[in-house]
Amino acid sequence: MSDVPLPTDPLPIDPLPDDPWTRLSRRPCRHLVSKEMFYDNGIPLEERSGSGAFWCGQTYKCLGPDDTVVSAEDCGPERACYER
């Protein structure tokens, strides 16, 4: 066993400098998913011309746990199901 302590919170509260979401006006919910998120072609996330199809990582549907449509614009802190 290693004596190196493990971090108590592996996900930082503040975004990392190279985090593509930091260039958006606000950070969408951590459960928002789109197929463009599964590849990196060197184009910043907000400039990619993708399908525009999103789904919730909690429900695996186009509706979130609050039965409202999910999208990069709509999945923000104003929703009860939002998680940073």
mmCIF file of N, CA, C and O in Angstrom:
data_model
loop_
_atom_site.group_PDB
_atom_site.id
_atom_site.type_symbol
_atom_site.label_atom_id
_atom_site.label_comp_id
_atom_site.label_asym_id
_atom_site.label_seq_id
_atom_site.Cartn_x
_atom_site.Cartn_y
_atom_site.Cartn_z
ATOM 1 N N MET A 1 0.822 -1.182 0.000
ATOM 2 C CA MET A 1 0.000 0.000 0.000
ATOM 3 C C MET A 1 0.867 1.247 0.000
ATOM 4 O O MET A 1 1.862 1.318 0.674
ATOM 5 N N SER A 2 0.425 2.250 -0.689
ATOM 6 C CA SER A 2 1.147 3.512 -0.765
ATOM 7 C C SER A 2 0.752 4.410 0.401
ATOM 8 O O SER A 2 -0.378 4.395 0.872
ATOM 9 N N ASP A 3 1.698 5.222 0.862
ATOM 10 C CA ASP A 3 1.419 6.176 1.935
ATOM 11 C C ASP A 3 0.988 7.536 1.397
ATOM 12 O O ASP A 3 0.838 8.480 2.153
ATOM 13 N N VAL A 4 0.790 7.627 0.095
ATOM 14 C CA VAL A 4 0.385 8.886 -0.520
ATOM 15 C C VAL A 4 -1.100 9.100 -0.230
ATOM 16 O O VAL A 4 -1.924 8.240 -0.534
ATOM 17 N N PRO A 5 -1.466 10.234 0.380
ATOM 18 C CA PRO A 5 -2.889 10.465 0.680
ATOM 19 C C PRO A 5 -3.682 10.712 -0.595
ATOM 20 O O PRO A 5 -3.203 11.342 -1.542
ATOM 21 N N LEU A 6 -4.887 10.209 -0.622
ATOM 22 C CA LEU A 6 -5.784 10.426 -1.752
ATOM 23 C C LEU A 6 -6.576 11.698 -1.517
ATOM 24 O O LEU A 6 -6.905 12.032 -0.379
ATOM 25 N N PRO A 7 -6.897 12.421 -2.567
ATOM 26 C CA PRO A 7 -7.699 13.639 -2.383
ATOM 27 C C PRO A 7 -9.094 13.268 -1.898
ATOM 28 O O PRO A 7 -9.651 12.245 -2.285
ATOM 29 N N THR A 8 -9.652 14.090 -1.060
ATOM 30 C CA THR A 8 -10.998 13.821 -0.555
ATOM 31 C C THR A 8 -12.058 14.178 -1.583
ATOM 32 O O THR A 8 -13.120 13.596 -1.606
ATOM 33 N N ASP A 9 -11.776 15.143 -2.435
ATOM 34 C CA ASP A 9 -12.710 15.546 -3.486
ATOM 35 C C ASP A 9 -11.955 15.570 -4.813
ATOM 36 O O ASP A 9 -11.273 16.534 -5.124
ATOM 37 N N PRO A 10 -12.076 14.506 -5.625
ATOM 38 C CA PRO A 10 -11.302 14.448 -6.863
ATOM 39 C C PRO A 10 -11.739 15.459 -7.920
ATOM 40 O O PRO A 10 -11.012 15.726 -8.845
ATOM 41 N N LEU A 11 -12.938 16.032 -7.788
ATOM 42 C CA LEU A 11 -13.408 17.013 -8.763
ATOM 43 C C LEU A 11 -13.255 18.407 -8.179
ATOM 44 O O LEU A 11 -13.867 18.732 -7.169
ATOM 45 N N PRO A 12 -12.437 19.251 -8.796
ATOM 46 C CA PRO A 12 -12.230 20.590 -8.239
ATOM 47 C C PRO A 12 -13.491 21.431 -8.332
ATOM 48 O O PRO A 12 -14.291 21.284 -9.251
ATOM 49 N N ILE A 13 -13.663 22.315 -7.371
ATOM 50 C CA ILE A 13 -14.803 23.235 -7.394
ATOM 51 C C ILE A 13 -14.612 24.264 -8.500
ATOM 52 O O ILE A 13 -15.500 24.552 -9.261
ATOM 53 N N ASP A 14 -13.423 24.834 -8.592
ATOM 54 C CA ASP A 14 -13.129 25.807 -9.639
ATOM 55 C C ASP A 14 -12.684 25.086 -10.899
ATOM 56 O O ASP A 14 -11.933 24.123 -10.836
ATOM 57 N N PRO A 15 -13.149 25.536 -12.085
ATOM 58 C CA PRO A 15 -12.753 24.880 -13.328
ATOM 59 C C PRO A 15 -11.255 25.000 -13.573
ATOM 60 O O PRO A 15 -10.626 25.972 -13.174
ATOM 61 N N LEU A 16 -10.728 24.001 -14.229
ATOM 62 C CA LEU A 16 -9.322 24.009 -14.599
ATOM 63 C C LEU A 16 -9.111 24.956 -15.776
ATOM 64 O O LEU A 16 -10.020 25.162 -16.590
ATOM 65 N N PRO A 17 -7.913 25.540 -15.924
ATOM 66 C CA PRO A 17 -7.674 26.498 -17.012
ATOM 67 C C PRO A 17 -7.916 25.920 -18.405
ATOM 68 O O PRO A 17 -8.342 26.630 -19.299
ATOM 69 N N ASP A 18 -7.679 24.631 -18.600
ATOM 70 C CA ASP A 18 -7.857 24.030 -19.922
ATOM 71 C C ASP A 18 -9.227 23.377 -20.079
ATOM 72 O O ASP A 18 -9.480 22.670 -21.031
ATOM 73 N N ASP A 19 -10.134 23.625 -19.162
ATOM 74 C CA ASP A 19 -11.473 23.053 -19.199
ATOM 75 C C ASP A 19 -12.280 23.746 -20.303
ATOM 76 O O ASP A 19 -12.479 24.956 -20.255
ATOM 77 N N PRO A 20 -12.749 23.023 -21.332
ATOM 78 C CA PRO A 20 -13.465 23.677 -22.441
ATOM 79 C C PRO A 20 -14.755 24.350 -22.010
ATOM 80 O O PRO A 20 -15.198 25.295 -22.640
ATOM 81 N N TRP A 21 -15.366 23.899 -20.921
ATOM 82 C CA TRP A 21 -16.628 24.503 -20.480
ATOM 83 C C TRP A 21 -16.424 25.914 -19.943
ATOM 84 O O TRP A 21 -17.362 26.690 -19.883
ATOM 85 N N THR A 22 -15.206 26.282 -19.540
ATOM 86 C CA THR A 22 -14.982 27.606 -18.952
ATOM 87 C C THR A 22 -15.184 28.717 -19.970
ATOM 88 O O THR A 22 -15.393 29.858 -19.579
ATOM 89 N N ARG A 23 -15.135 28.405 -21.259
ATOM 90 C CA ARG A 23 -15.327 29.425 -22.281
ATOM 91 C C ARG A 23 -16.803 29.689 -22.560
ATOM 92 O O ARG A 23 -17.145 30.625 -23.252
ATOM 93 N N LEU A 24 -17.682 28.859 -22.031
ATOM 94 C CA LEU A 24 -19.113 29.090 -22.186
ATOM 95 C C LEU A 24 -19.549 30.140 -21.174
ATOM 96 O O LEU A 24 -18.902 30.362 -20.162
ATOM 97 N N SER A 25 -20.687 30.781 -21.414
ATOM 98 C CA SER A 25 -21.145 31.830 -20.510
ATOM 99 C C SER A 25 -21.475 31.276 -19.128
ATOM 100 O O SER A 25 -21.379 31.973 -18.142
ATOM 101 N N ARG A 26 -21.871 30.008 -19.067
ATOM 102 C CA ARG A 26 -22.090 29.345 -17.784
ATOM 103 C C ARG A 26 -21.864 27.860 -17.975
ATOM 104 O O ARG A 26 -21.952 27.338 -19.082
ATOM 105 N N ARG A 27 -21.572 27.178 -16.920
ATOM 106 C CA ARG A 27 -21.267 25.755 -17.001
ATOM 107 C C ARG A 27 -22.562 24.939 -16.931
ATOM 108 O O ARG A 27 -23.309 25.054 -15.962
ATOM 109 N N PRO A 28 -22.823 24.120 -17.951
ATOM 110 C CA PRO A 28 -24.021 23.273 -17.913
ATOM 111 C C PRO A 28 -23.896 22.197 -16.836
ATOM 112 O O PRO A 28 -22.831 21.967 -16.277
ATOM 113 N N CYS A 29 -24.964 21.523 -16.592
ATOM 114 C CA CYS A 29 -25.010 20.433 -15.610
ATOM 115 C C CYS A 29 -23.984 19.352 -15.956
ATOM 116 O O CYS A 29 -23.749 19.054 -17.133
ATOM 117 N N ARG A 30 -23.388 18.765 -14.924
ATOM 118 C CA ARG A 30 -22.388 17.713 -15.137
ATOM 119 C C ARG A 30 -22.984 16.466 -15.794
ATOM 120 O O ARG A 30 -22.271 15.640 -16.332
ATOM 121 N N HIS A 31 -24.291 16.326 -15.791
ATOM 122 C CA HIS A 31 -24.928 15.141 -16.367
ATOM 123 C C HIS A 31 -25.362 15.333 -17.825
ATOM 124 O O HIS A 31 -25.888 14.413 -18.437
ATOM 125 N N LEU A 32 -25.152 16.538 -18.363
ATOM 126 C CA LEU A 32 -25.499 16.805 -19.760
ATOM 127 C C LEU A 32 -24.512 16.082 -20.670
ATOM 128 O O LEU A 32 -23.301 16.181 -20.490
ATOM 129 N N VAL A 33 -25.033 15.349 -21.651
ATOM 130 C CA VAL A 33 -24.184 14.540 -22.529
ATOM 131 C C VAL A 33 -24.586 14.769 -23.986
ATOM 132 O O VAL A 33 -25.761 14.940 -24.300
ATOM 133 N N SER A 34 -23.579 14.783 -24.871
ATOM 134 C CA SER A 34 -23.819 14.763 -26.314
ATOM 135 C C SER A 34 -22.724 13.919 -26.942
ATOM 136 O O SER A 34 -21.660 13.732 -26.351
ATOM 137 N N LYS A 35 -22.964 13.419 -28.130
ATOM 138 C CA LYS A 35 -21.966 12.534 -28.738
ATOM 139 C C LYS A 35 -20.669 13.266 -29.054
ATOM 140 O O LYS A 35 -19.611 12.661 -29.097
ATOM 141 N N GLU A 36 -20.737 14.597 -29.251
ATOM 142 C CA GLU A 36 -19.526 15.362 -29.522
ATOM 143 C C GLU A 36 -18.565 15.352 -28.330
ATOM 144 O O GLU A 36 -17.384 15.632 -28.475
ATOM 145 N N MET A 37 -19.067 15.043 -27.156
ATOM 146 C CA MET A 37 -18.231 15.012 -25.954
ATOM 147 C C MET A 37 -17.322 13.785 -25.910
ATOM 148 O O MET A 37 -16.447 13.699 -25.072
ATOM 149 N N PHE A 38 -17.529 12.850 -26.813
ATOM 150 C CA PHE A 38 -16.756 11.611 -26.806
ATOM 151 C C PHE A 38 -15.549 11.639 -27.738
ATOM 152 O O PHE A 38 -14.839 10.659 -27.853
ATOM 153 N N TYR A 39 -15.319 12.755 -28.411
ATOM 154 C CA TYR A 39 -14.132 12.868 -29.250
ATOM 155 C C TYR A 39 -13.562 14.274 -29.155
ATOM 156 O O TYR A 39 -14.251 15.215 -28.809
ATOM 157 N N ASP A 40 -12.275 14.384 -29.453
ATOM 158 C CA ASP A 40 -11.589 15.672 -29.398
ATOM 159 C C ASP A 40 -10.920 15.894 -30.745
ATOM 160 O O ASP A 40 -9.972 15.212 -31.095
ATOM 161 N N ASN A 41 -11.428 16.853 -31.504
ATOM 162 C CA ASN A 41 -10.849 17.138 -32.812
ATOM 163 C C ASN A 41 -10.084 18.459 -32.814
ATOM 164 O O ASN A 41 -9.782 19.005 -33.858
ATOM 165 N N GLY A 42 -9.786 18.986 -31.614
ATOM 166 C CA GLY A 42 -9.026 20.212 -31.502
ATOM 167 C C GLY A 42 -9.848 21.479 -31.614
ATOM 168 O O GLY A 42 -9.341 22.572 -31.447
ATOM 169 N N ILE A 43 -11.122 21.358 -31.908
ATOM 170 C CA ILE A 43 -12.004 22.519 -32.008
ATOM 171 C C ILE A 43 -12.642 22.740 -30.634
ATOM 172 O O ILE A 43 -13.134 21.806 -30.033
ATOM 173 N N PRO A 44 -12.634 23.970 -30.142
ATOM 174 C CA PRO A 44 -13.261 24.230 -28.841
ATOM 175 C C PRO A 44 -14.715 23.761 -28.820
ATOM 176 O O PRO A 44 -15.428 23.860 -29.823
ATOM 177 N N LEU A 45 -15.138 23.269 -27.680
ATOM 178 C CA LEU A 45 -16.462 22.673 -27.546
ATOM 179 C C LEU A 45 -17.585 23.581 -28.037
ATOM 180 O O LEU A 45 -18.485 23.147 -28.749
ATOM 181 N N GLU A 46 -17.517 24.879 -27.697
ATOM 182 C CA GLU A 46 -18.606 25.773 -28.074
ATOM 183 C C GLU A 46 -18.602 26.111 -29.563
ATOM 184 O O GLU A 46 -19.564 26.666 -30.068
ATOM 185 N N GLU A 47 -17.530 25.768 -30.295
ATOM 186 C CA GLU A 47 -17.463 26.057 -31.730
ATOM 187 C C GLU A 47 -17.727 24.827 -32.591
ATOM 188 O O GLU A 47 -17.757 24.926 -33.811
ATOM 189 N N ARG A 48 -17.913 23.695 -31.986
ATOM 190 C CA ARG A 48 -18.165 22.477 -32.767
ATOM 191 C C ARG A 48 -19.567 22.521 -33.354
ATOM 192 O O ARG A 48 -20.518 22.905 -32.713
ATOM 193 N N SER A 49 -19.661 22.122 -34.608
ATOM 194 C CA SER A 49 -20.972 22.029 -35.239
ATOM 195 C C SER A 49 -21.409 20.584 -35.132
ATOM 196 O O SER A 49 -21.041 19.742 -35.925
ATOM 197 N N GLY A 50 -22.156 20.315 -34.123
ATOM 198 C CA GLY A 50 -22.559 18.941 -33.859
ATOM 199 C C GLY A 50 -24.020 18.717 -34.156
ATOM 200 O O GLY A 50 -24.697 19.537 -34.760
ATOM 201 N N SER A 51 -24.481 17.603 -33.688
ATOM 202 C CA SER A 51 -25.854 17.203 -33.934
ATOM 203 C C SER A 51 -26.843 18.058 -33.161
ATOM 204 O O SER A 51 -27.999 18.176 -33.548
ATOM 205 N N GLY A 52 -26.397 18.627 -32.049
ATOM 206 C CA GLY A 52 -27.308 19.388 -31.201
ATOM 207 C C GLY A 52 -28.187 18.491 -30.365
ATOM 208 O O GLY A 52 -29.065 18.957 -29.661
ATOM 209 N N ALA A 53 -27.949 17.187 -30.467
ATOM 210 C CA ALA A 53 -28.734 16.227 -29.686
ATOM 211 C C ALA A 53 -28.054 15.989 -28.341
ATOM 212 O O ALA A 53 -26.886 15.628 -28.289
ATOM 213 N N PHE A 54 -28.785 16.217 -27.272
ATOM 214 C CA PHE A 54 -28.277 16.028 -25.926
ATOM 215 C C PHE A 54 -29.151 15.024 -25.184
ATOM 216 O O PHE A 54 -30.314 14.833 -25.521
ATOM 217 N N TRP A 55 -28.569 14.403 -24.181
ATOM 218 C CA TRP A 55 -29.347 13.565 -23.280
ATOM 219 C C TRP A 55 -28.807 13.732 -21.875
ATOM 220 O O TRP A 55 -27.710 14.224 -21.663
ATOM 221 N N CYS A 56 -29.616 13.332 -20.924
ATOM 222 C CA CYS A 56 -29.246 13.454 -19.517
ATOM 223 C C CYS A 56 -28.547 12.170 -19.081
ATOM 224 O O CYS A 56 -29.039 11.071 -19.346
ATOM 225 N N GLY A 57 -27.421 12.307 -18.416
ATOM 226 C CA GLY A 57 -26.678 11.153 -17.925
ATOM 227 C C GLY A 57 -27.328 10.477 -16.737
ATOM 228 O O GLY A 57 -26.914 9.393 -16.342
ATOM 229 N N GLN A 58 -28.358 11.090 -16.174
ATOM 230 C CA GLN A 58 -29.090 10.460 -15.077
ATOM 231 C C GLN A 58 -30.266 9.642 -15.600
ATOM 232 O O GLN A 58 -30.548 8.561 -15.098
ATOM 233 N N THR A 59 -30.961 10.167 -16.606
ATOM 234 C CA THR A 59 -32.149 9.477 -17.128
ATOM 235 C C THR A 59 -31.873 8.716 -18.422
ATOM 236 O O THR A 59 -32.654 7.863 -18.807
ATOM 237 N N TYR A 60 -30.769 9.058 -19.104
ATOM 238 C CA TYR A 60 -30.418 8.498 -20.421
ATOM 239 C C TYR A 60 -31.508 8.771 -21.451
ATOM 240 O O TYR A 60 -31.748 7.983 -22.351
ATOM 241 N N LYS A 61 -32.163 9.895 -21.295
ATOM 242 C CA LYS A 61 -33.214 10.337 -22.208
ATOM 243 C C LYS A 61 -33.001 11.812 -22.530
ATOM 244 O O LYS A 61 -32.154 12.470 -21.945
ATOM 245 N N CYS A 62 -33.812 12.329 -23.439
ATOM 246 C CA CYS A 62 -33.721 13.747 -23.778
ATOM 247 C C CYS A 62 -34.428 14.615 -22.743
ATOM 248 O O CYS A 62 -34.435 15.828 -22.851
ATOM 249 N N LEU A 63 -35.002 13.984 -21.728
ATOM 250 C CA LEU A 63 -35.625 14.693 -20.616
ATOM 251 C C LEU A 63 -34.823 14.447 -19.355
ATOM 252 O O LEU A 63 -34.366 13.328 -19.107
ATOM 253 N N GLY A 64 -34.678 15.485 -18.546
ATOM 254 C CA GLY A 64 -33.975 15.343 -17.282
ATOM 255 C C GLY A 64 -34.883 14.757 -16.219
ATOM 256 O O GLY A 64 -36.053 14.460 -16.478
ATOM 257 N N PRO A 65 -34.380 14.585 -14.990
ATOM 258 C CA PRO A 65 -35.184 14.061 -13.895
ATOM 259 C C PRO A 65 -36.414 14.917 -13.586
ATOM 260 O O PRO A 65 -37.379 14.440 -13.000
ATOM 261 N N ASP A 66 -36.371 16.188 -14.015
ATOM 262 C CA ASP A 66 -37.505 17.088 -13.807
ATOM 263 C C ASP A 66 -38.488 17.075 -14.981
ATOM 264 O O ASP A 66 -39.367 17.919 -15.074
ATOM 265 N N ASP A 67 -38.337 16.103 -15.890
ATOM 266 C CA ASP A 67 -39.203 15.941 -17.064
ATOM 267 C C ASP A 67 -39.184 17.149 -17.999
ATOM 268 O O ASP A 67 -40.161 17.441 -18.676
ATOM 269 N N THR A 68 -38.056 17.843 -18.058
ATOM 270 C CA THR A 68 -37.876 18.974 -18.958
ATOM 271 C C THR A 68 -36.772 18.630 -19.955
ATOM 272 O O THR A 68 -35.812 17.946 -19.612
ATOM 273 N N VAL A 69 -36.909 19.102 -21.189
ATOM 274 C CA VAL A 69 -35.931 18.829 -22.246
ATOM 275 C C VAL A 69 -34.545 19.313 -21.828
ATOM 276 O O VAL A 69 -34.412 20.383 -21.225
ATOM 277 N N VAL A 70 -33.518 18.536 -22.164
ATOM 278 C CA VAL A 70 -32.146 18.906 -21.834
ATOM 279 C C VAL A 70 -31.453 19.537 -23.041
ATOM 280 O O VAL A 70 -31.719 19.168 -24.177
ATOM 281 N N SER A 71 -30.597 20.524 -22.773
ATOM 282 C CA SER A 71 -29.763 21.152 -23.792
ATOM 283 C C SER A 71 -28.677 21.943 -23.071
ATOM 284 O O SER A 71 -28.765 22.165 -21.861
ATOM 285 N N ALA A 72 -27.670 22.376 -23.800
ATOM 286 C CA ALA A 72 -26.585 23.155 -23.201
ATOM 287 C C ALA A 72 -27.116 24.471 -22.636
ATOM 288 O O ALA A 72 -26.617 24.970 -21.637
ATOM 289 N N GLU A 73 -28.130 25.029 -23.265
ATOM 290 C CA GLU A 73 -28.697 26.293 -22.808
ATOM 291 C C GLU A 73 -29.634 26.127 -21.622
ATOM 292 O O GLU A 73 -29.739 27.003 -20.770
ATOM 293 N N ASP A 74 -30.337 25.000 -21.575
ATOM 294 C CA ASP A 74 -31.387 24.817 -20.564
ATOM 295 C C ASP A 74 -30.935 24.112 -19.290
ATOM 296 O O ASP A 74 -31.639 24.167 -18.285
ATOM 297 N N CYS A 75 -29.806 23.441 -19.314
ATOM 298 C CA CYS A 75 -29.371 22.661 -18.146
ATOM 299 C C CYS A 75 -28.417 23.475 -17.283
ATOM 300 O O CYS A 75 -27.201 23.263 -17.288
ATOM 301 N N GLY A 76 -28.988 24.420 -16.575
ATOM 302 C CA GLY A 76 -28.197 25.309 -15.734
ATOM 303 C C GLY A 76 -28.658 25.287 -14.292
ATOM 304 O O GLY A 76 -29.543 24.517 -13.906
ATOM 305 N N PRO A 77 -28.068 26.160 -13.479
ATOM 306 C CA PRO A 77 -28.331 26.180 -12.043
ATOM 307 C C PRO A 77 -29.773 26.481 -11.654
ATOM 308 O O PRO A 77 -30.172 26.228 -10.521
ATOM 309 N N GLU A 78 -30.562 26.980 -12.581
ATOM 310 C CA GLU A 78 -31.959 27.284 -12.257
ATOM 311 C C GLU A 78 -32.824 26.021 -12.155
ATOM 312 O O GLU A 78 -33.945 26.083 -11.674
ATOM 313 N N ARG A 79 -32.301 24.897 -12.613
ATOM 314 C CA ARG A 79 -33.059 23.635 -12.546
ATOM 315 C C ARG A 79 -32.757 22.896 -11.252
ATOM 316 O O ARG A 79 -31.618 22.863 -10.793
ATOM 317 N N ALA A 80 -33.761 22.287 -10.680
ATOM 318 C CA ALA A 80 -33.617 21.573 -9.405
ATOM 319 C C ALA A 80 -32.675 20.375 -9.526
ATOM 320 O O ALA A 80 -32.016 20.011 -8.547
ATOM 321 N N CYS A 81 -32.578 19.781 -10.692
ATOM 322 C CA CYS A 81 -31.756 18.589 -10.877
ATOM 323 C C CYS A 81 -30.303 18.927 -11.229
ATOM 324 O O CYS A 81 -29.467 18.031 -11.355
ATOM 325 N N TYR A 82 -29.963 20.201 -11.395
ATOM 326 C CA TYR A 82 -28.628 20.644 -11.798
ATOM 327 C C TYR A 82 -27.568 20.246 -10.781
ATOM 328 O O TYR A 82 -27.769 20.362 -9.578
ATOM 329 N N GLU A 83 -26.445 19.747 -11.288
ATOM 330 C CA GLU A 83 -25.271 19.482 -10.462
ATOM 331 C C GLU A 83 -24.064 20.056 -11.188
ATOM 332 O O GLU A 83 -23.879 19.819 -12.370
ATOM 333 N N ARG A 84 -23.238 20.774 -10.445
ATOM 334 C CA ARG A 84 -22.056 21.380 -11.033
ATOM 335 C C ARG A 84 -20.965 20.374 -11.239
ATOM 336 O O ARG A 84 -20.656 19.509 -10.561
#
